[in-house]
Structures are given as structure tokens and as C-alpha cells.
Amino acid sequence: MPVTQGTPHRIAVIAPSPVSMFNLAIPELLFGKVEVDGRPGYELAVCTPRPGPIATTGGLDLHVGRGLDAVADADTVIVAGTGRRYAPDPATVAAVREADAADKRIASICSGAFVLAEAGLLDGRSVTTYWQLADELRERYPALDLKGDVLYVQDDRIMTSSGYAAGIDLCLHIIRTDYGAAVANRVARLALVAPVRPGGQTQFTQTPLPPERGEACADTRGWAMRNLDKPLTLTDLARHAGVSVRTLTRRFHAESGVSPLQWLLHQRTERAKELLETTALPMDQVARASGLGTADSLRGHLVRRTGLTPSAYRAQFSRLGTAA
């Protein structure tokens, strides 16, 4: 869904009762950190069928002052997870159906998929939900195509995510789709969560880096980021850090959770993704500028990381020509 430059994208988050507080916090945490040209990228409204105090799965009451009229005003609708997945609220189901009829983008986090399914939005679509609920969702709504072992699935305008932290991945995916990988990765860093993880295939397991936990190698990481286009080796990194290769590897893993070369490959792939999104450079130039060497190497690493070829990734996520 295109985002109009200078106009915040409006998101309505529906809070069923009882609502998962973690599910509800994810959109506010991430969308609230998006700024584009110094302006908020999103306007977020949390709403519920009956405004006022609503129960949470943690046993607390939460006051939600906005009703489902927020759905009509939104560009994107997200249904948070609930402890009553088997009896979706009729008013919520009706609001989701109306949003679908208006061609809005609709997403669910965790058991929120049951609401979308009850509304008939998931029939014939590829979907997912929390793995412990997968069999129950499939049995109740056999017309959907359940992908029970993935982080999230996008099928046209409809998106569903698995449980817990997969909601973070889904929201970062939405941000990347709207504003590009650079913005999404900046939000991930601000929120101290893993960078954008593609969610459509089970082999996407190697990508996310844990938050950095130390500063001893910070200067060397910064230097490497400024020199990604050069053929850096472990010896080069250790020489810059002023330590042996063995010491560098130990410190790097302690601070970053991965080896120096794994970290370097991740950063080079992220640089390549940003170049594919923001430039029209030929593939061999993208490969050289990101330090991946050749167009064939770029293709191999990107397919393993995202499931998309460089040309397919550019076609899906290019930010060129989107400015008003």
C-alpha cells in the first residue's frame, strides 16, 4: 500500500477482550518510532468494541477510550491476540469485514488470526498463527492454507503472524514495505530488537543479530561499516582492533553474539538491500559496493537471506519513484 509523502499512515489496532498486553504494546513500540523527514510516519489508534476498561490476559484491566470507528479512519488495521479466540466479538468481525470491503490492509498478531478467519478473510489464503494454536485454527477454518512453521505470511493485503516476538517481525515488515529497509532497521535499533527478518519460509533462521552487549569492538565495527566495499579479512579486523585474531573473535562473539565474519556478511547483505531499494545501480555494482563481490555472489546471499533474487527484491521494495 503506497504511503503519501508527508502524510502519516493511519493504523488502527483492535484490542479484543481479554487482550494480550504484549501484542498490544508491539505496534506502539515500533510504529511510534518511525520518523520520515522529521515527521511521524504513522498515526496509531488503539480501539475496542466497547470503549472503557477491558480485561487483559495478565489479569489487569486496561482503559481503551476509542471505539471501532477508528477502523473506518485507518489505512491499516491490526487485530491483536486475545484469550477468546473461539468466540470472536461480532462487532469486531463486522468491522474487519468492512475494512476488507474498503480494500484496507489488514493484519493479525498471534491468535488475532481467528478474528480474520471468522470474518472470512482467510479463506483460500496462506496464513499463520501461534504454533500451539495452528491445529485448532486449521480444524475450525479448513478453507485456509495454514503455514504453521513460519514467522509471518503476507497474502496480498492480508498479513498474519505467529505468536509473541513474531509480531515484532510483522510490524517491522510493514515499516519496511512502507518506508524501506533503512527506516525499518533504524527503528529496530532504537527499539533494541533484531533487524527485519523475512518471515515466509522456515529456512530464514540465520538472519537476526542479537543486540550488541559491549563496546570493546565498537570502533572496529564502525570502521568495518565504513569499509564494507573492501575485501576485509579477520586479520584486517584484528589489526584495526589492535588484538590477535583469537582475541578479536572471542570479544566479537561476546559482544555481538556471532563471529566477526558472520557479522560482516550480515552487514554487507543489509547494505545490498538498501542499495537495491534506494538506487538503480546494476547488480554487479551493488555487489561491489556492499562487499559481496560479484552479481552471482549477491544473488546467492540474498536468496538465502530473503528468499528473493536481487531483481525480485528491488521490484518489491524499491523506494525510487515513490515521492510525491
C-alpha atoms as a printed R data frame, in Angstrom:
    type eleno elety resid chain resno       x       y       z
1   ATOM     1    CA   MET     A     1   0.000   0.000   0.000
2   ATOM     2    CA   PRO     A     2   1.634   3.280  -1.068
3   ATOM     3    CA   VAL     A     3   2.409   5.863   1.580
4   ATOM     4    CA   THR     A     4   1.779   9.503   0.654
5   ATOM     5    CA   GLN     A     5   4.832  11.620   1.325
6   ATOM     6    CA   GLY     A     6   4.357  13.888   4.328
7   ATOM     7    CA   THR     A     7   1.111  12.250   5.431
8   ATOM     8    CA   PRO     A     8   1.273   9.794   8.360
9   ATOM     9    CA   HIS     A     9  -0.106   6.363   7.597
10  ATOM    10    CA   ARG     A    10  -3.060   5.677   9.906
11  ATOM    11    CA   ILE     A    11  -3.124   2.395  11.815
12  ATOM    12    CA   ALA     A    12  -5.968   1.102  13.968
13  ATOM    13    CA   VAL     A    13  -5.053  -1.634  16.447
14  ATOM    14    CA   ILE     A    14  -8.095  -3.574  17.645
15  ATOM    15    CA   ALA     A    15  -7.832  -4.768  21.242
16  ATOM    16    CA   PRO     A    16 -10.171  -7.728  21.844
17  ATOM    17    CA   SER     A    17 -11.060  -8.632  25.431
18  ATOM    18    CA   PRO     A    18  -9.116 -10.131  27.079
19  ATOM    19    CA   VAL     A    19  -6.200  -8.729  25.113
20  ATOM    20    CA   SER     A    20  -2.542  -9.722  25.246
21  ATOM    21    CA   MET     A    21  -0.680  -6.691  26.629
22  ATOM    22    CA   PHE     A    22   2.472  -7.778  24.818
23  ATOM    23    CA   ASN     A    23   0.616  -7.984  21.486
24  ATOM    24    CA   LEU     A    24  -0.852  -4.544  22.104
25  ATOM    25    CA   ALA     A    25   2.485  -2.977  23.038
26  ATOM    26    CA   ILE     A    26   4.310  -4.120  19.900
27  ATOM    27    CA   PRO     A    27   2.644  -1.749  17.373
28  ATOM    28    CA   GLU     A    28   3.000   1.268  19.673
29  ATOM    29    CA   LEU     A    29   6.645   0.438  20.369
30  ATOM    30    CA   LEU     A    30   7.635   0.150  16.712
31  ATOM    31    CA   PHE     A    31   5.307   2.370  14.673
32  ATOM    32    CA   GLY     A    32   5.724   5.134  17.217
33  ATOM    33    CA   LYS     A    33   9.462   5.293  16.496
34  ATOM    34    CA   VAL     A    34   9.089   5.869  12.743
35  ATOM    35    CA   GLU     A    35  10.074   9.350  11.603
36  ATOM    36    CA   VAL     A    36  10.424  10.397   7.967
37  ATOM    37    CA   ASP     A    37  11.918  13.806   7.200
38  ATOM    38    CA   GLY     A    38  11.427  14.743  10.846
39  ATOM    39    CA   ARG     A    39   7.710  13.891  10.869
40  ATOM    40    CA   PRO     A    40   5.876  10.861  12.312
41  ATOM    41    CA   GLY     A    41   5.434   8.117   9.767
42  ATOM    42    CA   TYR     A    42   2.330   6.716  11.450
43  ATOM    43    CA   GLU     A    43  -0.702   7.751  13.459
44  ATOM    44    CA   LEU     A    44  -1.726   4.934  15.804
45  ATOM    45    CA   ALA     A    45  -5.144   4.457  17.385
46  ATOM    46    CA   VAL     A    46  -5.920   1.614  19.794
47  ATOM    47    CA   CYS     A    47  -9.615   0.746  19.748
48  ATOM    48    CA   THR     A    48 -12.042  -1.825  21.126
49  ATOM    49    CA   PRO     A    49 -15.709  -2.771  20.582
50  ATOM    50    CA   ARG     A    50 -16.838  -1.269  23.901
51  ATOM    51    CA   PRO     A    51 -14.609   1.642  24.995
52  ATOM    52    CA   GLY     A    52 -13.628   1.727  28.626
53  ATOM    53    CA   PRO     A    53 -11.865  -0.809  30.836
54  ATOM    54    CA   ILE     A    54 -11.088  -4.120  29.104
55  ATOM    55    CA   ALA     A    55  -9.562  -7.261  30.558
56  ATOM    56    CA   THR     A    56  -6.069  -8.460  29.683
57  ATOM    57    CA   THR     A    57  -4.667 -11.957  29.625
58  ATOM    58    CA   GLY     A    58  -2.418 -10.904  32.515
59  ATOM    59    CA   GLY     A    59  -5.346 -10.297  34.834
60  ATOM    60    CA   LEU     A    60  -5.185  -6.494  34.721
61  ATOM    61    CA   ASP     A    61  -7.739  -4.040  33.375
62  ATOM    62    CA   LEU     A    62  -6.714  -1.657  30.599
63  ATOM    63    CA   HIS     A    63  -8.618   1.510  29.675
64  ATOM    64    CA   VAL     A    64  -9.195   1.924  25.929
65  ATOM    65    CA   GLY     A    65 -11.095   5.070  25.070
66  ATOM    66    CA   ARG     A    66 -11.584   4.660  21.318
67  ATOM    67    CA   GLY     A    67 -14.298   2.579  19.691
68  ATOM    68    CA   LEU     A    68 -14.290   0.716  16.383
69  ATOM    69    CA   ASP     A    69 -14.962   3.934  14.475
70  ATOM    70    CA   ALA     A    70 -11.153   4.146  14.360
71  ATOM    71    CA   VAL     A    71 -11.176   1.270  11.882
72  ATOM    72    CA   ALA     A    72 -13.087   3.307   9.306
73  ATOM    73    CA   ASP     A    73 -10.490   6.099   9.565
74  ATOM    74    CA   ALA     A    74  -7.472   3.784   9.240
75  ATOM    75    CA   ASP     A    75  -5.329   2.761   6.284
76  ATOM    76    CA   THR     A    76  -4.151  -0.415   8.035
77  ATOM    77    CA   VAL     A    77  -5.997  -2.491  10.635
78  ATOM    78    CA   ILE     A    78  -4.178  -4.815  13.066
79  ATOM    79    CA   VAL     A    79  -6.037  -7.285  15.298
80  ATOM    80    CA   ALA     A    80  -4.113  -8.101  18.476
81  ATOM    81    CA   GLY     A    81  -4.168 -11.519  20.112
82  ATOM    82    CA   THR     A    82  -6.874 -12.486  22.570
83  ATOM    83    CA   GLY     A    83  -7.639 -15.207  25.059
84  ATOM    84    CA   ARG     A    84 -11.067 -15.757  23.477
85  ATOM    85    CA   ARG     A    85 -10.069 -16.921  20.042
86  ATOM    86    CA   TYR     A    86 -13.037 -19.306  19.702
87  ATOM    87    CA   ALA     A    87 -15.725 -16.619  20.081
88  ATOM    88    CA   PRO     A    88 -14.578 -13.513  18.211
89  ATOM    89    CA   ASP     A    89 -16.634 -10.453  19.088
90  ATOM    90    CA   PRO     A    90 -19.341  -9.924  16.399
91  ATOM    91    CA   ALA     A    91 -18.741  -6.170  16.269
92  ATOM    92    CA   THR     A    92 -15.023  -6.726  15.705
93  ATOM    93    CA   VAL     A    93 -15.715  -9.293  12.996
94  ATOM    94    CA   ALA     A    94 -18.094  -6.874  11.276
95  ATOM    95    CA   ALA     A    95 -15.558  -4.041  11.447
96  ATOM    96    CA   VAL     A    96 -12.853  -6.253   9.946
97  ATOM    97    CA   ARG     A    97 -15.213  -7.286   7.123
98  ATOM    98    CA   GLU     A    98 -15.979  -3.631   6.390
99  ATOM    99    CA   ALA     A    99 -12.251  -2.831   6.369
100 ATOM   100    CA   ASP     A   100 -11.683  -5.634   3.885
101 ATOM   101    CA   ALA     A   101 -14.519  -4.381   1.677
102 ATOM   102    CA   ALA     A   102 -12.816  -0.974   1.694
103 ATOM   103    CA   ASP     A   103  -9.546  -2.574   0.481
104 ATOM   104    CA   LYS     A   104  -7.656  -1.708   3.646
105 ATOM   105    CA   ARG     A   105  -4.513  -3.593   4.645
106 ATOM   106    CA   ILE     A   106  -5.381  -5.978   7.476
107 ATOM   107    CA   ALA     A   107  -3.054  -7.896   9.776
108 ATOM   108    CA   SER     A   108  -3.247 -10.082  12.858
109 ATOM   109    CA   ILE     A   109  -0.824 -10.881  15.648
110 ATOM   110    CA   CYS     A   110  -0.907 -14.335  17.238
111 ATOM   111    CA   SER     A   111  -4.486 -15.544  17.871
112 ATOM   112    CA   GLY     A   112  -5.892 -12.440  16.181
113 ATOM   113    CA   ALA     A   113  -5.927 -14.696  13.108
114 ATOM   114    CA   PHE     A   114  -9.100 -16.301  14.484
115 ATOM   115    CA   VAL     A   115 -10.908 -12.968  14.091
116 ATOM   116    CA   LEU     A   116  -9.760 -12.629  10.477
117 ATOM   117    CA   ALA     A   117 -10.787 -16.210   9.794
118 ATOM   118    CA   GLU     A   118 -14.225 -15.698  11.365
119 ATOM   119    CA   ALA     A   119 -14.658 -12.655   9.117
120 ATOM   120    CA   GLY     A   120 -13.969 -14.852   6.078
121 ATOM   121    CA   LEU     A   121 -10.804 -13.017   5.105
122 ATOM   122    CA   LEU     A   122  -8.532 -16.068   5.240
123 ATOM   123    CA   ASP     A   123 -10.444 -18.493   3.022
124 ATOM   124    CA   GLY     A   124  -8.070 -19.745   0.337
125 ATOM   125    CA   ARG     A   125  -5.189 -17.653   1.671
126 ATOM   126    CA   SER     A   126  -1.795 -18.608   3.074
127 ATOM   127    CA   VAL     A   127  -1.832 -17.728   6.776
128 ATOM   128    CA   THR     A   128  -0.110 -18.471  10.054
129 ATOM   129    CA   THR     A   129  -0.715 -18.163  13.792
130 ATOM   130    CA   TYR     A   130   0.965 -19.151  17.043
131 ATOM   131    CA   TRP     A   131   2.175 -22.727  16.614
132 ATOM   132    CA   GLN     A   132   0.244 -24.039  19.623
133 ATOM   133    CA   LEU     A   133  -2.984 -22.809  18.007
134 ATOM   134    CA   ALA     A   134  -2.210 -23.954  14.472
135 ATOM   135    CA   ASP     A   135  -4.131 -27.233  14.543
136 ATOM   136    CA   GLU     A   136  -7.138 -25.575  16.160
137 ATOM   137    CA   LEU     A   137  -7.224 -22.807  13.544
138 ATOM   138    CA   ARG     A   138  -6.966 -25.362  10.739
139 ATOM   139    CA   GLU     A   139  -9.746 -27.522  12.154
140 ATOM   140    CA   ARG     A   140 -12.118 -24.611  12.720
141 ATOM   141    CA   TYR     A   141 -11.448 -22.952   9.353
142 ATOM   142    CA   PRO     A   142 -10.426 -25.675   6.876
143 ATOM   143    CA   ALA     A   143 -10.651 -23.367   3.839
144 ATOM   144    CA   LEU     A   144  -7.439 -21.538   4.737
145 ATOM   145    CA   ASP     A   145  -3.912 -22.644   3.816
146 ATOM   146    CA   LEU     A   146  -2.102 -22.755   7.141
147 ATOM   147    CA   LYS     A   147   1.684 -22.310   7.266
148 ATOM   148    CA   GLY     A   148   2.300 -23.380  10.820
149 ATOM   149    CA   ASP     A   149   6.087 -23.056  10.973
150 ATOM   150    CA   VAL     A   150   6.799 -19.516   9.756
151 ATOM   151    CA   LEU     A   151   7.127 -16.119  11.427
152 ATOM   152    CA   TYR     A   152   4.562 -14.287   9.347
153 ATOM   153    CA   VAL     A   153   2.786 -14.501   5.999
154 ATOM   154    CA   GLN     A   154   1.627 -11.821   3.599
155 ATOM   155    CA   ASP     A   155  -1.051 -12.799   1.083
156 ATOM   156    CA   ASP     A   156  -1.942  -9.698  -0.911
157 ATOM   157    CA   ARG     A   157  -3.433  -7.160   1.583
158 ATOM   158    CA   ILE     A   158  -3.793  -9.709   4.379
159 ATOM   159    CA   MET     A   159  -0.962 -10.439   6.834
160 ATOM   160    CA   THR     A   160  -0.833 -12.867   9.728
161 ATOM   161    CA   SER     A   161   1.933 -13.526  12.226
162 ATOM   162    CA   SER     A   162   2.819 -16.233  14.678
163 ATOM   163    CA   GLY     A   163   2.984 -15.599  18.408
164 ATOM   164    CA   TYR     A   164   4.992 -13.355  20.693
165 ATOM   165    CA   ALA     A   165   8.091 -11.845  19.025
166 ATOM   166    CA   ALA     A   166   6.836 -12.714  15.530
167 ATOM   167    CA   GLY     A   167   4.519  -9.731  15.953
168 ATOM   168    CA   ILE     A   168   7.650  -7.585  16.081
169 ATOM   169    CA   ASP     A   169   8.824  -9.127  12.812
170 ATOM   170    CA   LEU     A   170   5.456  -8.446  11.191
171 ATOM   171    CA   CYS     A   171   5.406  -4.789  12.251
172 ATOM   172    CA   LEU     A   172   8.974  -4.270  11.035
173 ATOM   173    CA   HIS     A   173   7.961  -5.892   7.739
174 ATOM   174    CA   ILE     A   174   5.115  -3.376   7.423
175 ATOM   175    CA   ILE     A   175   7.501  -0.497   8.140
176 ATOM   176    CA   ARG     A   176   9.979  -1.816   5.586
177 ATOM   177    CA   THR     A   177   7.213  -2.157   2.994
178 ATOM   178    CA   ASP     A   178   6.027   1.407   3.617
179 ATOM   179    CA   TYR     A   179   9.319   3.239   4.144
180 ATOM   180    CA   GLY     A   180  12.183   0.907   3.208
181 ATOM   181    CA   ALA     A   181  14.806  -1.234   4.930
182 ATOM   182    CA   ALA     A   182  16.875   1.707   6.174
183 ATOM   183    CA   VAL     A   183  13.944   3.113   8.172
184 ATOM   184    CA   ALA     A   184  12.893  -0.330   9.437
185 ATOM   185    CA   ASN     A   185  16.398  -1.192  10.570
186 ATOM   186    CA   ARG     A   186  16.752   2.170  12.313
187 ATOM   187    CA   VAL     A   187  13.521   1.510  14.202
188 ATOM   188    CA   ALA     A   188  14.805  -1.953  15.150
189 ATOM   189    CA   ARG     A   189  17.979  -0.414  16.566
190 ATOM   190    CA   LEU     A   190  16.028   2.219  18.509
191 ATOM   191    CA   ALA     A   191  13.765  -0.457  19.975
192 ATOM   192    CA   LEU     A   192  16.715  -2.781  20.729
193 ATOM   193    CA   VAL     A   193  15.196  -5.633  18.732
194 ATOM   194    CA   ALA     A   194  16.545  -7.781  15.926
195 ATOM   195    CA   PRO     A   195  16.610  -6.272  12.422
196 ATOM   196    CA   VAL     A   196  13.927  -7.119   9.886
197 ATOM   197    CA   ARG     A   197  13.540 -10.885   9.474
198 ATOM   198    CA   PRO     A   198  11.823 -12.240   6.364
199 ATOM   199    CA   GLY     A   199   9.011 -14.485   7.524
200 ATOM   200    CA   GLY     A   200   7.738 -16.514   4.619
201 ATOM   201    CA   GLN     A   201   9.974 -19.577   4.743
202 ATOM   202    CA   THR     A   202  11.270 -21.778   7.532
203 ATOM   203    CA   GLN     A   203  14.869 -21.565   6.338
204 ATOM   204    CA   PHE     A   204  15.053 -17.902   7.360
205 ATOM   205    CA   THR     A   205  16.770 -18.720  10.637
206 ATOM   206    CA   GLN     A   206  20.241 -17.258  10.336
207 ATOM   207    CA   THR     A   207  19.492 -13.562   9.808
208 ATOM   208    CA   PRO     A   208  18.753 -11.675  13.024
209 ATOM   209    CA   LEU     A   209  21.615 -10.386  15.121
210 ATOM   210    CA   PRO     A   210  21.104 -10.076  18.861
211 ATOM   211    CA   PRO     A   211  21.568  -6.637  20.429
212 ATOM   212    CA   GLU     A   212  25.210  -5.689  20.923
213 ATOM   213    CA   ARG     A   213  26.343  -6.149  24.519
214 ATOM   214    CA   GLY     A   214  29.678  -4.341  24.741
215 ATOM   215    CA   GLU     A   215  31.891  -1.572  23.416
216 ATOM   216    CA   ALA     A   216  35.370  -3.104  23.138
217 ATOM   217    CA   CYS     A   217  34.914  -3.776  19.409
218 ATOM   218    CA   ALA     A   218  32.636  -0.802  18.699
219 ATOM   219    CA   ASP     A   219  35.334   1.219  16.930
220 ATOM   220    CA   THR     A   220  36.248  -1.739  14.764
221 ATOM   221    CA   ARG     A   221  32.607  -2.396  13.913
222 ATOM   222    CA   GLY     A   222  32.207   1.249  12.902
223 ATOM   223    CA   TRP     A   223  35.378   1.125  10.819
224 ATOM   224    CA   ALA     A   224  34.189  -2.051   9.100
225 ATOM   225    CA   MET     A   225  30.811  -0.462   8.321
226 ATOM   226    CA   ARG     A   226  32.640   2.397   6.569
227 ATOM   227    CA   ASN     A   227  34.704  -0.077   4.569
228 ATOM   228    CA   LEU     A   228  32.211  -2.778   3.617
229 ATOM   229    CA   ASP     A   229  33.189  -2.449  -0.045
230 ATOM   230    CA   LYS     A   230  36.752  -3.551   0.724
231 ATOM   231    CA   PRO     A   231  37.901  -7.199   0.988
232 ATOM   232    CA   LEU     A   232  38.164  -7.231   4.788
233 ATOM   233    CA   THR     A   233  39.638 -10.288   6.495
234 ATOM   234    CA   LEU     A   234  39.824 -11.443  10.090
235 ATOM   235    CA   THR     A   235  43.423 -10.237  10.122
236 ATOM   236    CA   ASP     A   236  42.343  -6.774   8.938
237 ATOM   237    CA   LEU     A   237  39.732  -6.536  11.688
238 ATOM   238    CA   ALA     A   238  42.135  -7.779  14.362
239 ATOM   239    CA   ARG     A   239  44.829  -5.356  13.215
240 ATOM   240    CA   HIS     A   240  42.408  -2.432  13.470
241 ATOM   241    CA   ALA     A   241  41.341  -3.560  16.959
242 ATOM   242    CA   GLY     A   242  44.984  -3.979  17.995
243 ATOM   243    CA   VAL     A   243  44.481  -7.564  19.193
244 ATOM   244    CA   SER     A   244  45.098 -11.080  17.969
245 ATOM   245    CA   VAL     A   245  42.589 -12.837  15.710
246 ATOM   246    CA   ARG     A   246  41.751 -15.203  18.561
247 ATOM   247    CA   THR     A   247  41.079 -12.341  20.994
248 ATOM   248    CA   LEU     A   248  39.041 -10.436  18.406
249 ATOM   249    CA   THR     A   249  36.888 -13.476  17.695
250 ATOM   250    CA   ARG     A   250  36.250 -14.068  21.398
251 ATOM   251    CA   ARG     A   251  35.385 -10.414  22.110
252 ATOM   252    CA   PHE     A   252  33.304 -10.056  18.968
253 ATOM   253    CA   HIS     A   253  31.204 -13.093  19.789
254 ATOM   254    CA   ALA     A   254  30.741 -11.935  23.390
255 ATOM   255    CA   GLU     A   255  29.512  -8.515  22.242
256 ATOM   256    CA   SER     A   256  27.605  -9.352  19.051
257 ATOM   257    CA   GLY     A   257  26.571 -12.974  19.525
258 ATOM   258    CA   VAL     A   258  28.165 -14.012  16.212
259 ATOM   259    CA   SER     A   259  31.625 -14.361  14.731
260 ATOM   260    CA   PRO     A   260  33.259 -11.351  13.036
261 ATOM   261    CA   LEU     A   261  32.750 -12.832   9.567
262 ATOM   262    CA   GLN     A   262  29.093 -13.683  10.246
263 ATOM   263    CA   TRP     A   263  28.537 -10.118  11.432
264 ATOM   264    CA   LEU     A   264  30.334  -8.768   8.358
265 ATOM   265    CA   LEU     A   265  28.223 -10.874   5.982
266 ATOM   266    CA   HIS     A   266  25.024  -9.706   7.679
267 ATOM   267    CA   GLN     A   267  26.019  -6.038   7.345
268 ATOM   268    CA   ARG     A   268  27.009  -6.484   3.702
269 ATOM   269    CA   THR     A   269  23.693  -8.122   2.896
270 ATOM   270    CA   GLU     A   270  21.825  -5.310   4.661
271 ATOM   271    CA   ARG     A   271  23.854  -2.745   2.681
272 ATOM   272    CA   ALA     A   272  22.988  -4.545  -0.550
273 ATOM   273    CA   LYS     A   273  19.278  -4.483   0.358
274 ATOM   274    CA   GLU     A   274  19.402  -0.743   0.995
275 ATOM   275    CA   LEU     A   275  21.179  -0.141  -2.335
276 ATOM   276    CA   LEU     A   276  18.592  -2.237  -4.155
277 ATOM   277    CA   GLU     A   277  15.832  -0.184  -2.553
278 ATOM   278    CA   THR     A   278  17.309   3.279  -2.948
279 ATOM   279    CA   THR     A   279  19.362   3.187  -6.170
280 ATOM   280    CA   ALA     A   280  19.152   1.945  -9.749
281 ATOM   281    CA   LEU     A   281  22.722   0.616  -9.708
282 ATOM   282    CA   PRO     A   282  23.343  -2.508 -11.817
283 ATOM   283    CA   MET     A   283  23.622  -5.717  -9.822
284 ATOM   284    CA   ASP     A   284  27.393  -6.029 -10.224
285 ATOM   285    CA   GLN     A   285  27.850  -2.505  -8.807
286 ATOM   286    CA   VAL     A   286  25.531  -3.279  -5.894
287 ATOM   287    CA   ALA     A   287  27.595  -6.393  -5.199
288 ATOM   288    CA   ARG     A   288  30.893  -4.469  -5.253
289 ATOM   289    CA   ALA     A   289  29.606  -1.533  -3.187
290 ATOM   290    CA   SER     A   290  28.296  -3.862  -0.486
291 ATOM   291    CA   GLY     A   291  31.417  -6.033  -0.425
292 ATOM   292    CA   LEU     A   292  29.694  -9.148  -1.771
293 ATOM   293    CA   GLY     A   293  31.970  -9.291  -4.788
294 ATOM   294    CA   THR     A   294  30.017 -10.420  -7.825
295 ATOM   295    CA   ALA     A   295  26.428 -10.381  -9.005
296 ATOM   296    CA   ASP     A   296  26.323 -14.177  -8.591
297 ATOM   297    CA   SER     A   297  27.516 -13.885  -5.002
298 ATOM   298    CA   LEU     A   298  24.940 -11.153  -4.329
299 ATOM   299    CA   ARG     A   299  22.211 -13.365  -5.731
300 ATOM   300    CA   GLY     A   300  23.233 -16.365  -3.630
301 ATOM   301    CA   HIS     A   301  23.426 -14.460  -0.350
302 ATOM   302    CA   LEU     A   302  20.187 -12.543  -0.921
303 ATOM   303    CA   VAL     A   303  18.218 -15.654  -1.867
304 ATOM   304    CA   ARG     A   304  19.451 -17.425   1.262
305 ATOM   305    CA   ARG     A   305  18.658 -14.389   3.402
306 ATOM   306    CA   THR     A   306  15.284 -13.346   1.985
307 ATOM   307    CA   GLY     A   307  14.103 -15.993  -0.469
308 ATOM   308    CA   LEU     A   308  14.156 -13.343  -3.239
309 ATOM   309    CA   THR     A   309  16.559 -12.728  -6.105
310 ATOM   310    CA   PRO     A   310  18.081  -9.221  -6.251
311 ATOM   311    CA   SER     A   311  15.800  -8.199  -9.119
312 ATOM   312    CA   ALA     A   312  12.720  -9.545  -7.319
313 ATOM   313    CA   TYR     A   313  13.744  -7.788  -4.102
314 ATOM   314    CA   ARG     A   314  14.196  -4.493  -5.958
315 ATOM   315    CA   ALA     A   315  10.852  -4.873  -7.698
316 ATOM   316    CA   GLN     A   316   9.101  -5.417  -4.361
317 ATOM   317    CA   PHE     A   317  10.893  -2.895  -2.140
318 ATOM   318    CA   SER     A   318  12.339  -0.166  -4.373
319 ATOM   319    CA   ARG     A   319  11.771   3.332  -2.974
320 ATOM   320    CA   LEU     A   320  12.561   5.017  -6.294
321 ATOM   321    CA   GLY     A   321   9.722   6.947  -7.838
322 ATOM   322    CA   THR     A   322   7.558   6.928  -4.699
323 ATOM   323    CA   ALA     A   323   7.995  10.562  -3.776
324 ATOM   324    CA   ALA     A   324   5.005  12.775  -4.483
